[in-house]
């Protein structure tokens, strides 16, 4: 089972974990990328993620590549776009495998690939009113 989604809706880590439940899985590892209140020593009050129209296809491609590993029982990954508040979840990844070491490694690989390849850009608004775009081409 592979599930991937780029959405404006709030992300649910536990729903992703349930989605990868599998009778062969002895391990489920999940990751939640949460909006924090600081970056580079500056206070952050909000974030906005803007996704390229191809973002959903790219996310599905990354998910399929990771899920092709024979150790993967199931995989679910979602990235949120739009305006997010401090504490909101921006990225969720969950992977199930037979053993924990594989699950940890594959979940980390999934997150790293999403961060490297997904065409999503982040606008940060700082406490002083300034803003910046991050990861823009």
PDB file of C-alpha atoms in Angstrom:
ATOM      1  CA  UNK A   1       0.000   0.000   0.000  1.00  0.00           C
ATOM      2  CA  UNK A   2       1.296   3.416  -0.983  1.00  0.00           C
ATOM      3  CA  UNK A   3      -0.473   6.634  -0.069  1.00  0.00           C
ATOM      4  CA  UNK A   4       0.733  10.127  -0.960  1.00  0.00           C
ATOM      5  CA  UNK A   5      -0.984  13.498  -0.931  1.00  0.00           C
ATOM      6  CA  UNK A   6      -0.333  17.217  -1.173  1.00  0.00           C
ATOM      7  CA  UNK A   7      -3.203  18.939   0.615  1.00  0.00           C
ATOM      8  CA  UNK A   8      -4.436  22.117   2.270  1.00  0.00           C
ATOM      9  CA  UNK A   9      -6.086  20.057   5.011  1.00  0.00           C
ATOM     10  CA  UNK A  10      -4.588  19.495   8.465  1.00  0.00           C
ATOM     11  CA  UNK A  11      -2.389  16.385   8.638  1.00  0.00           C
ATOM     12  CA  UNK A  12      -2.993  13.547  11.098  1.00  0.00           C
ATOM     13  CA  UNK A  13       0.067  11.535  12.114  1.00  0.00           C
ATOM     14  CA  UNK A  14      -1.975   8.733  13.673  1.00  0.00           C
ATOM     15  CA  UNK A  15      -4.061   8.359  10.492  1.00  0.00           C
ATOM     16  CA  UNK A  16      -0.840   7.869   8.541  1.00  0.00           C
ATOM     17  CA  UNK A  17       0.335   5.263  11.046  1.00  0.00           C
ATOM     18  CA  UNK A  18      -2.995   3.422  10.757  1.00  0.00           C
ATOM     19  CA  UNK A  19      -2.743   3.584   6.956  1.00  0.00           C
ATOM     20  CA  UNK A  20       0.533   1.629   6.989  1.00  0.00           C
ATOM     21  CA  UNK A  21      -0.627  -1.033   9.436  1.00  0.00           C
ATOM     22  CA  UNK A  22       0.095  -4.420   7.902  1.00  0.00           C
ATOM     23  CA  UNK A  23      -0.008  -7.963   9.251  1.00  0.00           C
ATOM     24  CA  UNK A  24       3.642  -8.481   8.210  1.00  0.00           C
ATOM     25  CA  UNK A  25       4.840  -5.296   9.882  1.00  0.00           C
ATOM     26  CA  UNK A  26       6.716  -5.558  13.135  1.00  0.00           C
ATOM     27  CA  UNK A  27       7.623  -1.877  13.019  1.00  0.00           C
ATOM     28  CA  UNK A  28       5.855   1.345  12.119  1.00  0.00           C
ATOM     29  CA  UNK A  29       7.977   4.484  12.100  1.00  0.00           C
ATOM     30  CA  UNK A  30       6.518   7.924  11.524  1.00  0.00           C
ATOM     31  CA  UNK A  31       7.863  11.435  11.207  1.00  0.00           C
ATOM     32  CA  UNK A  32       6.021  14.715  11.700  1.00  0.00           C
ATOM     33  CA  UNK A  33       7.569  17.933  10.427  1.00  0.00           C
ATOM     34  CA  UNK A  34       6.086  20.577  12.727  1.00  0.00           C
ATOM     35  CA  UNK A  35       6.108  24.354  12.257  1.00  0.00           C
ATOM     36  CA  UNK A  36       8.430  25.813  14.912  1.00  0.00           C
ATOM     37  CA  UNK A  37       8.558  29.340  16.308  1.00  0.00           C
ATOM     38  CA  UNK A  38      12.107  30.135  15.202  1.00  0.00           C
ATOM     39  CA  UNK A  39      14.560  29.772  12.334  1.00  0.00           C
ATOM     40  CA  UNK A  40      18.160  30.892  12.162  1.00  0.00           C
ATOM     41  CA  UNK A  41      17.934  32.735  15.475  1.00  0.00           C
ATOM     42  CA  UNK A  42      14.835  34.697  14.445  1.00  0.00           C
ATOM     43  CA  UNK A  43      11.313  34.320  15.794  1.00  0.00           C
ATOM     44  CA  UNK A  44       8.736  32.967  13.333  1.00  0.00           C
ATOM     45  CA  UNK A  45       5.010  33.707  13.621  1.00  0.00           C
ATOM     46  CA  UNK A  46       3.673  31.821  10.591  1.00  0.00           C
ATOM     47  CA  UNK A  47       4.562  29.875   7.476  1.00  0.00           C
ATOM     48  CA  UNK A  48       2.983  29.541   4.095  1.00  0.00           C
ATOM     49  CA  UNK A  49       3.799  26.683   1.730  1.00  0.00           C
ATOM     50  CA  UNK A  50       3.235  27.120  -1.992  1.00  0.00           C
ATOM     51  CA  UNK A  51       3.323  24.028  -4.166  1.00  0.00           C
ATOM     52  CA  UNK A  52       4.027  23.733  -7.873  1.00  0.00           C
ATOM     53  CA  UNK A  53       1.179  22.028  -9.784  1.00  0.00           C
ATOM     54  CA  UNK A  54       3.461  18.987 -10.219  1.00  0.00           C
ATOM     55  CA  UNK A  55       3.989  18.578  -6.451  1.00  0.00           C
ATOM     56  CA  UNK A  56       1.457  15.753  -6.106  1.00  0.00           C
ATOM     57  CA  UNK A  57       3.032  13.814  -8.960  1.00  0.00           C
ATOM     58  CA  UNK A  58       6.539  14.317  -7.572  1.00  0.00           C
ATOM     59  CA  UNK A  59       5.422  13.173  -4.113  1.00  0.00           C
ATOM     60  CA  UNK A  60       3.808  10.056  -5.621  1.00  0.00           C
ATOM     61  CA  UNK A  61       7.017   9.332  -7.552  1.00  0.00           C
ATOM     62  CA  UNK A  62       9.174   9.621  -4.411  1.00  0.00           C
ATOM     63  CA  UNK A  63       6.742   7.441  -2.446  1.00  0.00           C
ATOM     64  CA  UNK A  64       6.782   4.771  -5.154  1.00  0.00           C
ATOM     65  CA  UNK A  65      10.585   4.739  -5.284  1.00  0.00           C
ATOM     66  CA  UNK A  66      10.903   4.223  -1.533  1.00  0.00           C
ATOM     67  CA  UNK A  67       8.047   1.704  -1.457  1.00  0.00           C
ATOM     68  CA  UNK A  68       9.842  -0.346  -4.123  1.00  0.00           C
ATOM     69  CA  UNK A  69      12.308  -1.437  -1.445  1.00  0.00           C
ATOM     70  CA  UNK A  70      11.369  -5.053  -0.665  1.00  0.00           C
ATOM     71  CA  UNK A  71      11.477  -4.328   3.072  1.00  0.00           C
ATOM     72  CA  UNK A  72       8.523  -1.919   2.852  1.00  0.00           C
ATOM     73  CA  UNK A  73       5.149  -3.347   3.847  1.00  0.00           C
ATOM     74  CA  UNK A  74       3.330  -0.020   3.401  1.00  0.00           C
ATOM     75  CA  UNK A  75       4.097   3.685   3.145  1.00  0.00           C
ATOM     76  CA  UNK A  76       2.133   6.924   3.559  1.00  0.00           C
ATOM     77  CA  UNK A  77       3.381  10.484   3.063  1.00  0.00           C
ATOM     78  CA  UNK A  78       1.643  13.861   2.900  1.00  0.00           C
ATOM     79  CA  UNK A  79       2.742  17.483   2.642  1.00  0.00           C
ATOM     80  CA  UNK A  80       0.521  20.374   3.554  1.00  0.00           C
ATOM     81  CA  UNK A  81       0.373  23.596   1.559  1.00  0.00           C
ATOM     82  CA  UNK A  82      -1.200  26.935   2.417  1.00  0.00           C
ATOM     83  CA  UNK A  83      -0.916  29.030   5.573  1.00  0.00           C
ATOM     84  CA  UNK A  84       0.230  27.153   8.678  1.00  0.00           C
ATOM     85  CA  UNK A  85       0.463  28.233  12.289  1.00  0.00           C
ATOM     86  CA  UNK A  86       3.136  27.413  14.850  1.00  0.00           C
ATOM     87  CA  UNK A  87       2.620  23.799  15.929  1.00  0.00           C
ATOM     88  CA  UNK A  88       0.861  22.715  12.730  1.00  0.00           C
ATOM     89  CA  UNK A  89       2.153  19.620  10.966  1.00  0.00           C
ATOM     90  CA  UNK A  90       3.584  20.363   7.508  1.00  0.00           C
ATOM     91  CA  UNK A  91       4.922  16.914   6.551  1.00  0.00           C
ATOM     92  CA  UNK A  92       3.993  13.416   7.684  1.00  0.00           C
ATOM     93  CA  UNK A  93       5.740  10.230   6.651  1.00  0.00           C
ATOM     94  CA  UNK A  94       5.008   6.714   7.905  1.00  0.00           C
ATOM     95  CA  UNK A  95       6.631   3.448   6.879  1.00  0.00           C
ATOM     96  CA  UNK A  96       5.994  -0.100   8.036  1.00  0.00           C
ATOM     97  CA  UNK A  97       8.480  -2.957   7.713  1.00  0.00           C
ATOM     98  CA  UNK A  98       9.139  -6.274   9.422  1.00  0.00           C
ATOM     99  CA  UNK A  99      11.970  -4.839  11.546  1.00  0.00           C
ATOM    100  CA  UNK A 100      12.631  -1.477  13.244  1.00  0.00           C
ATOM    101  CA  UNK A 101      16.052  -0.696  11.744  1.00  0.00           C
ATOM    102  CA  UNK A 102      14.633  -0.911   8.233  1.00  0.00           C
ATOM    103  CA  UNK A 103      11.608   1.183   9.176  1.00  0.00           C
ATOM    104  CA  UNK A 104      13.772   3.937  10.685  1.00  0.00           C
ATOM    105  CA  UNK A 105      16.144   3.990   7.713  1.00  0.00           C
ATOM    106  CA  UNK A 106      13.397   3.975   5.092  1.00  0.00           C
ATOM    107  CA  UNK A 107      11.344   6.647   6.837  1.00  0.00           C
ATOM    108  CA  UNK A 108      14.443   8.861   7.070  1.00  0.00           C
ATOM    109  CA  UNK A 109      15.179   8.247   3.398  1.00  0.00           C
ATOM    110  CA  UNK A 110      11.577   9.099   2.483  1.00  0.00           C
ATOM    111  CA  UNK A 111      11.692  12.394   4.392  1.00  0.00           C
ATOM    112  CA  UNK A 112      15.087  13.320   2.924  1.00  0.00           C
ATOM    113  CA  UNK A 113      13.923  12.616  -0.636  1.00  0.00           C
ATOM    114  CA  UNK A 114      10.722  14.605  -0.161  1.00  0.00           C
ATOM    115  CA  UNK A 115      12.676  17.567   1.227  1.00  0.00           C
ATOM    116  CA  UNK A 116      15.178  17.383  -1.643  1.00  0.00           C
ATOM    117  CA  UNK A 117      12.777  16.906  -4.544  1.00  0.00           C
ATOM    118  CA  UNK A 118       9.311  18.211  -3.730  1.00  0.00           C
ATOM    119  CA  UNK A 119       8.601  21.511  -5.533  1.00  0.00           C
ATOM    120  CA  UNK A 120       7.153  23.255  -2.484  1.00  0.00           C
ATOM    121  CA  UNK A 121       8.396  26.648  -1.321  1.00  0.00           C
ATOM    122  CA  UNK A 122       8.118  28.146   2.143  1.00  0.00           C
ATOM    123  CA  UNK A 123       7.381  31.765   3.057  1.00  0.00           C
ATOM    124  CA  UNK A 124       8.353  32.545   6.627  1.00  0.00           C
ATOM    125  CA  UNK A 125       6.962  35.545   8.489  1.00  0.00           C
ATOM    126  CA  UNK A 126       9.195  36.705  11.330  1.00  0.00           C
ATOM    127  CA  UNK A 127       8.250  38.389  14.597  1.00  0.00           C
ATOM    128  CA  UNK A 128       9.726  41.679  13.328  1.00  0.00           C
ATOM    129  CA  UNK A 129       7.320  41.668  10.353  1.00  0.00           C
ATOM    130  CA  UNK A 130       9.939  40.749   7.766  1.00  0.00           C
ATOM    131  CA  UNK A 131       9.428  37.701   5.590  1.00  0.00           C
ATOM    132  CA  UNK A 132      11.481  35.462   3.346  1.00  0.00           C
ATOM    133  CA  UNK A 133      10.931  32.695   0.831  1.00  0.00           C
ATOM    134  CA  UNK A 134      12.960  29.511   1.399  1.00  0.00           C
ATOM    135  CA  UNK A 135      13.872  26.795  -1.108  1.00  0.00           C
ATOM    136  CA  UNK A 136      12.816  28.893  -4.112  1.00  0.00           C
ATOM    137  CA  UNK A 137      14.544  28.081  -7.395  1.00  0.00           C
TER     138      UNK A 137
END
